[in-house]
Short mmCIF file of C-alpha atoms and ligand atoms in Angstrom, two decimals:
data_model
loop_
_atom_site.label_atom_id
_atom_site.label_comp_id
_atom_site.label_asym_id
_atom_site.label_seq_id
_atom_site.Cartn_x
_atom_site.Cartn_y
_atom_site.Cartn_z
CA MET A 88 70.62 108.70 -206.54
CA ASN A 89 70.67 111.76 -204.57
CA ILE A 90 72.43 114.67 -203.36
CA LEU A 91 71.46 114.27 -199.64
CA SER A 92 72.33 110.39 -199.84
CA ILE A 93 75.84 111.25 -201.60
CA ILE A 94 76.86 113.97 -198.37
CA GLU A 95 75.49 111.68 -195.61
CA LYS A 96 77.76 108.80 -197.39
CA LYS A 97 80.98 111.08 -197.33
CA ALA A 98 80.23 112.65 -193.69
CA LEU A 99 80.32 108.75 -192.75
CA GLY A 100 83.88 108.31 -194.23
CA LYS A 101 82.72 105.96 -197.43
CA GLU A 102 84.07 105.82 -200.46
CA LEU A 103 82.20 107.36 -203.21
CA SER A 104 82.11 105.56 -206.41
CA TYR A 105 82.70 107.31 -209.61
CA GLU A 106 78.68 107.69 -210.57
CA GLU A 107 78.04 109.54 -207.25
CA LEU A 108 80.45 112.23 -207.75
CA GLU A 109 79.82 112.85 -211.25
CA TYR A 110 76.11 113.49 -210.21
CA ALA A 111 77.10 115.65 -207.49
CA PHE A 112 79.95 117.64 -209.21
CA ASN A 113 78.39 118.21 -212.31
CA GLY A 114 75.32 118.47 -211.00
CA PHE A 115 76.30 121.72 -208.94
CA TYR A 116 78.04 122.82 -212.39
CA LYS A 117 74.69 122.42 -214.11
CA GLU A 118 73.01 124.65 -210.85
CA ASP A 119 70.94 121.65 -209.97
CA ILE A 120 72.82 121.05 -206.91
CA GLU A 121 72.44 124.23 -204.50
CA ASP A 122 76.16 125.95 -203.03
CA TYR A 123 75.08 124.85 -199.51
CA GLN A 124 74.91 121.31 -200.56
CA MET A 125 78.02 121.43 -202.21
CA SER A 126 79.44 123.40 -199.71
CA SER A 127 78.47 120.64 -197.40
CA LEU A 128 79.91 118.08 -199.37
CA LEU A 129 83.13 119.54 -199.80
CA MET A 130 83.36 120.10 -195.87
CA ALA A 131 82.50 116.04 -195.60
CA ILE A 132 85.15 115.72 -197.85
CA VAL A 133 87.49 118.23 -195.90
CA ILE A 134 86.85 116.49 -192.51
CA ASN A 135 87.19 112.49 -193.75
CA GLY A 136 89.08 112.54 -196.75
CA MET A 137 89.04 110.56 -200.19
CA THR A 138 90.70 107.61 -201.48
CA LEU A 139 93.60 107.92 -204.06
CA GLU A 140 90.63 106.21 -206.33
CA GLU A 141 88.24 109.26 -205.58
CA THR A 142 90.76 111.81 -206.07
CA ILE A 143 91.49 110.37 -209.71
CA ASN A 144 87.89 109.86 -210.27
CA LEU A 145 87.21 113.50 -209.61
CA THR A 146 90.27 114.76 -211.60
CA ASP A 147 88.64 113.01 -214.54
CA ILE A 148 85.38 114.60 -214.15
CA PHE A 149 87.05 118.24 -213.89
CA ILE A 150 89.32 117.60 -216.91
CA LYS A 151 85.82 116.15 -218.77
CA SER A 152 83.92 119.64 -217.95
CA GLY A 153 85.53 121.53 -220.83
CA LYS A 154 88.33 120.76 -223.83
CA VAL A 155 91.81 119.11 -223.40
CA TYR A 156 94.11 121.00 -225.10
CA ASP A 157 96.41 119.25 -227.58
CA LEU A 158 99.78 121.26 -228.00
CA SER A 159 101.72 118.66 -230.32
CA SER A 160 101.15 120.68 -233.16
CA ILE A 161 103.75 122.96 -231.45
CA GLY A 162 106.35 120.26 -232.13
CA GLU A 163 108.18 120.70 -228.76
CA VAL A 164 108.51 119.72 -225.47
CA ILE A 165 106.52 121.57 -223.20
CA VAL A 166 106.98 122.15 -219.46
CA ASP A 167 104.50 123.59 -216.78
CA LYS A 168 104.71 124.44 -213.25
CA HIS A 169 102.26 125.25 -210.02
CA SER A 170 102.21 125.81 -206.74
CA THR A 171 100.07 123.93 -204.25
CA GLY A 172 99.58 128.00 -202.56
CA GLY A 173 101.36 130.65 -200.70
CA ILE A 174 102.40 133.55 -199.10
CA GLY A 175 104.37 135.99 -201.47
CA ASP A 176 104.93 133.29 -204.10
CA THR A 177 105.48 134.75 -207.46
CA THR A 178 108.02 132.01 -208.72
CA THR A 179 105.45 131.69 -211.61
CA LEU A 180 106.14 136.02 -213.20
CA VAL A 181 110.09 134.73 -212.77
CA VAL A 182 109.97 131.32 -213.79
CA GLY A 183 108.07 131.38 -217.06
CA PRO A 184 109.92 134.50 -218.60
CA ILE A 185 113.58 132.83 -217.79
CA VAL A 186 112.43 129.24 -219.07
CA ALA A 187 110.70 130.91 -222.38
CA SER A 188 114.22 133.12 -222.65
CA CYS A 189 116.02 129.82 -222.59
CA GLY A 190 113.79 128.46 -225.19
CA VAL A 191 111.69 125.98 -223.15
CA LYS A 192 108.02 126.55 -223.96
CA MET A 193 105.86 126.85 -221.21
CA ALA A 194 101.87 126.85 -220.94
CA LYS A 195 99.59 127.64 -217.96
CA ILE A 196 96.48 127.92 -216.46
CA SER A 197 96.91 129.55 -213.53
CA GLY A 198 93.89 130.00 -210.54
CA LYS A 199 93.18 133.02 -208.17
CA GLY A 200 93.64 133.61 -204.82
CA LEU A 201 92.82 130.63 -202.41
CA GLY A 202 92.13 131.41 -198.41
CA ILE A 203 95.09 133.27 -197.59
CA THR A 204 97.02 132.12 -200.23
CA GLY A 205 97.86 134.08 -203.38
CA GLY A 206 96.67 133.69 -207.11
CA THR A 207 98.73 134.44 -210.13
CA ILE A 208 95.68 135.31 -211.82
CA ASP A 209 95.12 137.88 -209.74
CA LYS A 210 99.16 139.29 -210.06
CA LEU A 211 98.01 139.23 -213.62
CA GLU A 212 95.02 141.11 -213.41
CA SER A 213 96.58 143.68 -211.41
CA ILE A 214 98.57 144.55 -214.32
CA PRO A 215 96.26 147.26 -216.16
CA LYS A 216 94.57 145.69 -218.94
CA PHE A 217 96.13 142.17 -218.79
CA ASN A 218 94.12 139.41 -220.53
CA VAL A 219 93.69 136.59 -218.30
CA TYR A 220 90.77 135.20 -220.42
CA LEU A 221 92.38 133.72 -223.97
CA THR A 222 90.48 130.97 -226.65
CA LYS A 223 92.20 128.45 -227.40
CA ARG A 224 93.44 130.02 -230.73
CA GLN A 225 95.18 132.83 -228.93
CA PHE A 226 96.70 130.47 -225.98
CA LEU A 227 98.10 128.46 -229.28
CA GLU A 228 99.34 131.51 -230.64
CA ASN A 229 101.16 132.81 -227.88
CA LEU A 230 102.53 129.64 -226.94
CA LYS A 231 104.16 129.73 -230.51
CA THR A 232 105.46 133.22 -230.65
CA VAL A 233 106.44 134.44 -227.02
CA GLY A 234 107.07 131.13 -225.43
CA PHE A 235 105.06 131.61 -222.38
CA VAL A 236 101.45 132.06 -221.86
CA ASP A 237 99.10 132.35 -218.77
CA SER A 238 95.49 132.07 -218.35
CA SER A 239 92.85 131.69 -216.57
CA GLN A 240 90.22 128.81 -216.93
CA THR A 241 87.65 130.05 -219.34
CA LEU A 242 84.56 128.16 -220.32
CA ASP A 243 86.65 125.69 -222.81
CA LEU A 244 89.07 124.68 -220.02
CA VAL A 245 88.24 122.95 -216.86
CA PRO A 246 85.76 125.23 -216.14
CA LEU A 247 83.95 122.76 -213.45
CA ASP A 248 87.29 123.41 -211.24
CA LYS A 249 86.61 127.15 -211.28
CA LYS A 250 83.32 126.79 -209.93
CA VAL A 251 84.48 124.49 -207.02
CA TYR A 252 87.73 126.81 -206.25
CA ASN A 253 85.14 129.56 -205.57
CA LEU A 254 83.02 127.94 -203.53
CA ARG A 255 86.04 126.51 -201.51
CA ASN A 256 87.54 129.75 -201.20
CA ASN A 257 84.12 131.08 -199.83
CA SER A 258 83.54 128.44 -197.56
CA GLY A 259 86.58 127.52 -195.60
CA THR A 260 86.84 123.93 -197.74
CA THR A 261 90.53 125.01 -199.12
CA SER A 262 92.60 122.82 -197.14
CA SER A 263 91.84 119.47 -198.63
CA ILE A 264 94.72 117.22 -200.10
CA PRO A 265 92.50 115.52 -202.42
CA LEU A 266 90.60 118.54 -203.64
CA ILE A 267 94.13 120.69 -204.09
CA VAL A 268 95.29 117.18 -205.83
CA SER A 269 92.36 117.39 -208.60
CA SER A 270 91.85 121.03 -208.56
CA ILE A 271 95.58 121.24 -209.71
CA MET A 272 96.09 117.91 -211.82
CA SER A 273 92.91 118.47 -213.45
CA LYS A 274 94.45 121.98 -215.02
CA LYS A 275 98.06 120.69 -215.54
CA ILE A 276 96.39 117.66 -217.32
CA ALA A 277 93.75 120.19 -219.81
CA SER A 278 96.13 122.44 -220.76
CA GLY A 279 98.47 119.76 -222.33
CA ALA A 280 102.29 120.04 -221.06
CA ASP A 281 104.20 117.01 -221.38
CA ILE A 282 106.63 117.97 -218.24
CA ILE A 283 104.78 119.45 -214.84
CA LEU A 284 106.59 120.18 -212.15
CA ILE A 285 104.94 120.79 -208.73
CA ASP A 286 106.06 123.15 -205.99
CA ILE A 287 104.46 121.53 -202.81
CA LYS A 288 104.44 124.54 -200.12
CA VAL A 289 104.04 123.23 -196.47
CA GLY A 290 103.85 125.40 -193.41
CA ASN A 291 101.28 127.70 -191.74
CA GLY A 292 101.41 129.77 -194.53
CA ALA A 293 100.48 126.98 -196.79
CA LEU A 294 97.36 124.94 -197.43
CA VAL A 295 99.38 121.83 -196.70
CA LYS A 296 100.29 121.72 -193.15
CA THR A 297 102.48 118.69 -192.51
CA LYS A 298 105.22 117.16 -194.45
CA LYS A 299 103.73 114.04 -194.28
CA ASP A 300 100.65 115.79 -196.31
CA ALA A 301 102.96 116.66 -198.63
CA ASN A 302 104.76 113.51 -199.17
CA LEU A 303 101.21 111.94 -199.77
CA MET A 304 99.94 115.15 -202.26
CA SER A 305 103.31 114.09 -204.35
CA GLU A 306 102.93 110.52 -204.43
CA TRP A 307 99.48 111.06 -206.01
CA MET A 308 100.29 113.51 -208.16
CA LYS A 309 102.89 111.73 -209.65
CA GLU A 310 100.57 108.64 -210.00
CA ILE A 311 97.87 111.04 -212.27
CA GLY A 312 100.56 112.23 -214.06
CA LYS A 313 101.26 108.21 -214.69
CA ARG A 314 97.70 107.65 -215.74
CA TYR A 315 97.75 110.33 -218.20
CA ASN A 316 101.10 109.76 -219.59
CA LYS A 317 102.78 112.90 -218.01
CA LYS A 318 105.69 113.19 -216.20
CA VAL A 319 104.96 114.82 -212.92
CA VAL A 320 108.26 116.10 -210.81
CA THR A 321 107.45 117.52 -207.23
CA ILE A 322 109.29 119.33 -204.70
CA ILE A 323 108.52 120.38 -201.29
CA SER A 324 109.62 123.94 -199.95
CA ASP A 325 108.87 125.60 -196.49
CA MET A 326 106.21 127.77 -196.30
CA ASN A 327 106.38 129.10 -192.47
CA LYS A 328 107.68 132.30 -193.56
CA PRO A 329 106.87 134.48 -196.79
CA LEU A 330 108.90 133.79 -199.97
CA SER A 331 109.72 136.67 -200.72
CA ASN A 332 109.51 140.31 -199.13
CA CYS A 333 106.19 141.57 -201.14
CA ILE A 334 103.04 140.45 -200.07
CA GLY A 335 99.91 141.46 -202.33
CA ASN A 336 99.63 141.22 -205.97
CA ARG A 337 101.18 144.77 -207.63
CA LEU A 338 103.66 144.99 -205.25
CA GLU A 339 104.54 141.23 -206.15
CA VAL A 340 104.70 142.02 -210.14
CA GLU A 341 107.12 144.38 -209.33
CA GLU A 342 109.55 142.35 -207.01
CA ALA A 343 109.43 139.50 -209.59
CA MET A 344 110.37 142.29 -212.27
CA ARG A 345 112.92 143.37 -209.43
CA VAL A 346 114.74 139.26 -209.72
CA LEU A 347 114.14 138.93 -213.67
CA LYS A 348 116.14 142.08 -213.69
CA GLY A 349 119.14 140.64 -211.37
CA GLU A 350 117.77 140.99 -207.78
CA LYS A 351 119.00 138.30 -205.76
CA CYS A 352 116.62 137.16 -202.71
CA GLU A 353 115.04 133.94 -202.05
CA LEU A 354 112.29 134.38 -204.47
CA PHE A 355 115.41 133.87 -207.26
CA VAL A 356 116.57 130.93 -205.37
CA THR A 357 113.52 129.06 -205.74
CA SER A 358 112.84 130.22 -209.07
CA LEU A 359 116.71 129.28 -210.23
CA GLU A 360 115.74 125.73 -208.41
CA ILE A 361 112.40 125.52 -210.38
CA ALA A 362 113.45 126.72 -213.92
CA SER A 363 116.64 124.83 -213.64
CA ILE A 364 115.19 121.49 -213.12
CA LEU A 365 112.34 122.29 -216.10
CA ILE A 366 115.12 123.38 -218.73
CA SER A 367 117.10 119.90 -217.82
CA LEU A 368 114.20 117.74 -218.07
CA ALA A 369 112.81 119.76 -221.54
CA LYS A 370 116.50 119.63 -223.02
CA ASN A 371 117.94 116.36 -221.65
CA ILE A 372 120.80 118.44 -220.33
CA THR A 373 122.17 118.17 -216.71
CA LYS A 374 120.57 120.67 -214.00
CA GLU A 375 124.00 122.38 -214.10
CA GLU A 376 123.90 122.95 -217.36
CA ALA A 377 120.36 124.44 -216.75
CA THR A 378 121.74 126.59 -213.98
CA LYS A 379 124.15 128.12 -216.38
CA GLU A 380 121.40 129.13 -218.76
CA VAL A 381 119.30 130.53 -216.44
CA ILE A 382 122.00 132.72 -214.76
CA GLU A 383 122.97 133.69 -218.19
CA ALA A 384 119.31 135.04 -219.50
CA ILE A 385 119.16 136.58 -216.13
CA ASP A 386 122.44 138.59 -216.69
CA SER A 387 121.89 139.12 -220.31
CA LYS A 388 118.40 140.72 -219.73
CA LYS A 389 117.15 138.11 -222.04
CA ALA A 390 114.64 136.66 -219.48
CA TYR A 391 113.12 140.31 -218.13
CA LYS A 392 112.46 141.16 -221.98
CA LYS A 393 110.75 137.95 -222.09
CA PHE A 394 108.47 139.29 -219.25
CA LEU A 395 107.94 142.12 -221.13
CA GLU A 396 106.70 140.62 -224.42
CA PHE A 397 104.58 138.28 -222.36
CA VAL A 398 102.87 141.03 -220.50
CA ARG A 399 101.95 143.19 -224.00
CA ALA A 400 101.58 139.52 -225.72
CA GLN A 401 98.12 139.54 -223.75
CA ASN A 402 97.79 142.94 -223.75
CA GLY A 403 99.19 144.31 -220.17
CA GLU A 404 100.09 147.78 -219.81
CA ILE A 405 102.77 147.90 -217.42
CA SER A 406 104.25 150.79 -217.88
CA LYS A 407 101.00 152.01 -216.20
CA MET A 408 100.77 149.63 -213.46
CA LYS A 409 100.88 151.92 -210.01
CA ILE A 410 100.65 151.28 -206.70
CA LYS A 411 97.71 153.54 -204.90
CA ALA A 412 97.26 152.94 -201.70
CA ASN A 413 97.41 154.98 -198.02
CA VAL A 414 100.57 153.68 -195.95
CA LYS A 415 101.27 152.65 -192.53
CA TYR A 416 104.23 151.32 -190.90
CA ILE A 417 104.87 148.28 -188.40
CA ARG A 418 107.98 148.99 -185.97
CA SER A 419 109.20 147.16 -183.45
CA GLU A 420 108.28 147.11 -180.15
CA GLU A 421 111.54 145.83 -178.78
CA ASP A 422 114.99 145.43 -179.42
CA GLY A 423 116.72 141.98 -180.35
CA ILE A 424 116.90 140.07 -182.89
CA LEU A 425 114.06 138.94 -185.99
CA VAL A 426 113.74 135.23 -185.72
CA GLY A 427 110.66 134.85 -187.21
CA ILE A 428 108.00 136.08 -189.68
CA ASN A 429 105.19 134.15 -189.38
CA ALA A 430 103.65 133.33 -193.33
CA LYS A 431 99.86 132.76 -191.70
CA LYS A 432 99.48 135.87 -189.58
CA ILE A 433 101.04 137.66 -192.69
CA GLY A 434 98.55 136.15 -195.12
CA GLU A 435 95.83 137.37 -192.73
CA LEU A 436 97.07 140.90 -192.77
CA ALA A 437 97.50 141.13 -196.63
CA LEU A 438 93.89 139.83 -196.79
CA LYS A 439 92.82 142.37 -194.01
CA LEU A 440 94.21 144.85 -195.79
CA GLY A 441 92.69 144.31 -199.01
CA ALA A 442 94.88 142.10 -201.21
CA GLY A 443 92.45 138.88 -201.16
CA LYS A 444 88.94 138.24 -200.39
CA THR A 445 86.66 135.75 -198.40
CA ASN A 446 83.60 136.23 -200.59
CA ASP A 447 82.27 137.34 -203.66
CA ARG A 448 80.95 140.95 -202.50
CA GLU A 449 84.09 141.68 -201.76
CA LYS A 450 86.67 143.08 -204.38
CA ILE A 451 90.53 142.59 -204.37
CA ASP A 452 92.70 145.74 -204.19
CA TYR A 453 95.63 145.16 -206.24
CA SER A 454 97.24 148.05 -204.83
CA ALA A 455 97.13 146.63 -200.97
CA GLY A 456 99.94 144.25 -199.46
CA ILE A 457 102.99 144.12 -197.42
CA LYS A 458 106.46 145.15 -197.98
CA LEU A 459 108.64 143.35 -195.33
CA LEU A 460 111.79 145.20 -194.81
CA LYS A 461 114.02 143.64 -192.39
CA ASN A 462 115.17 139.38 -192.75
CA VAL A 463 114.94 136.65 -190.52
CA GLY A 464 118.22 137.14 -188.58
CA ASP A 465 117.89 140.89 -188.90
CA LYS A 466 119.27 142.75 -185.32
CA ILE A 467 116.03 145.00 -184.65
CA ASN A 468 116.45 147.86 -182.72
CA LYS A 469 112.80 149.08 -180.92
CA ASN A 470 110.99 151.92 -183.10
CA ASP A 471 112.52 150.09 -186.38
CA ILE A 472 110.07 150.01 -189.53
CA LEU A 473 109.59 145.91 -190.05
CA ALA A 474 107.18 146.22 -192.40
CA THR A 475 105.44 148.78 -194.41
CA LEU A 476 101.47 148.09 -195.29
CA TYR A 477 99.65 149.37 -198.65
CA THR A 478 95.73 149.93 -198.06
CA ASN A 479 92.94 151.56 -199.03
CA LYS A 480 90.82 150.42 -195.94
CA THR A 481 90.99 152.31 -192.75
CA ILE A 482 92.02 149.52 -190.50
CA LYS A 483 93.34 149.29 -187.09
CA LEU A 484 96.49 147.18 -186.49
CA SER A 485 95.90 144.80 -183.57
CA ASN A 486 98.49 142.89 -181.26
CA ASP A 487 98.26 139.81 -183.48
CA ASP A 488 99.07 141.91 -186.79
CA ILE A 489 102.19 143.20 -185.12
CA SER A 490 102.96 139.65 -183.71
CA CYS A 491 103.96 138.60 -187.46
CA PHE A 492 107.15 138.91 -186.63
CA GLU A 493 108.96 137.45 -183.83
CA ILE A 494 112.00 138.89 -182.27
CA GLU A 495 114.04 137.28 -179.42
N1 LIG B 258 96.27 125.94 -206.58
C1 LIG B 258 95.03 125.88 -207.26
O1 LIG B 258 94.44 125.60 -208.60
N2 LIG B 258 94.07 124.67 -206.78
C2 LIG B 258 94.23 124.26 -205.42
O2 LIG B 258 93.24 123.67 -205.02
C3 LIG B 258 95.26 124.87 -204.68
C4 LIG B 258 96.22 125.86 -205.44
#
């Protein structure tokens, strides 16, 4: 077996065996296979896809690169959620504290930003001193005591996905159904939860572009769940416009805190839906009963207090988190009605401001981002401020940046 014949086989659209996938991916992990060879194989997978069998096998190879956490010592049903990636999607930081404050434990392994989409690990790392690299002992301890824990992959947990994920981000190979499925499902299986909800985002600002792909992804994720004896539920939600009005790491943490304190925006609606499904499944109650618990947790500030406890338990110092950036504005050039906010263009603009990165030499600026000041449907006057931009870079706004906002 050799890597060139494996790349060529996939370039011809043929199915790779377990042994071939193992040879290529484990070889890359051990650094026997070069980054450029793996990038080439990943691109062949993006173009020609993989079968369900190949995707199941790759998931298994990812899982076996690290440990699998056994959470049975906790003695309770454990839940988890994951988004396939979007713009302004901060649901994890809202859902985790809600669910935990309602007495359901959530154990989560998150990732960094991928392409233009944000990553929960970057958002957590934007909180001064927040520790995303927990040992297994700390992970279990926080799950037991706080009820919500969120960690990055360490050398323990799916380290192979971490390495491949980084290369995908730097090689334009993010948007592939089998690669997304195996990346997410390996983390979900290895971190040990019993009930896993996957929020499949579809639209121009998501990694998944069509409803057809989202349905296929949902089917495959459920099938993988069955093979590992996990209950997998999926929801499919729109990502043609950003989920929240804040895009960028610290801005999104602040937005999550406002929702936990009771602000009723679209981020709240999606978080309510996800939290209600997870609680109803974990407690075996109806979704309506679970929704009542969620509302009570927010109204009583139980969920907000749980967020603060979660941050403290992972050493974060939320009171020290400050947005330090220069401010610029996007103003409307015409009168009319705001009919759309293009998620893809907003994601690209956030990247340009420094909120994400496209290669390993760049550093994320946690203060960078965008605050949207108008909602779809709002009446707009010429010169109205549509968005505030936060950046420490010297940037020149192009027509493309301004065309994030569709005004008719
Ligand atoms: N989230 C992940 O963890 N992996 C992907 O490939 C996409 C989103």
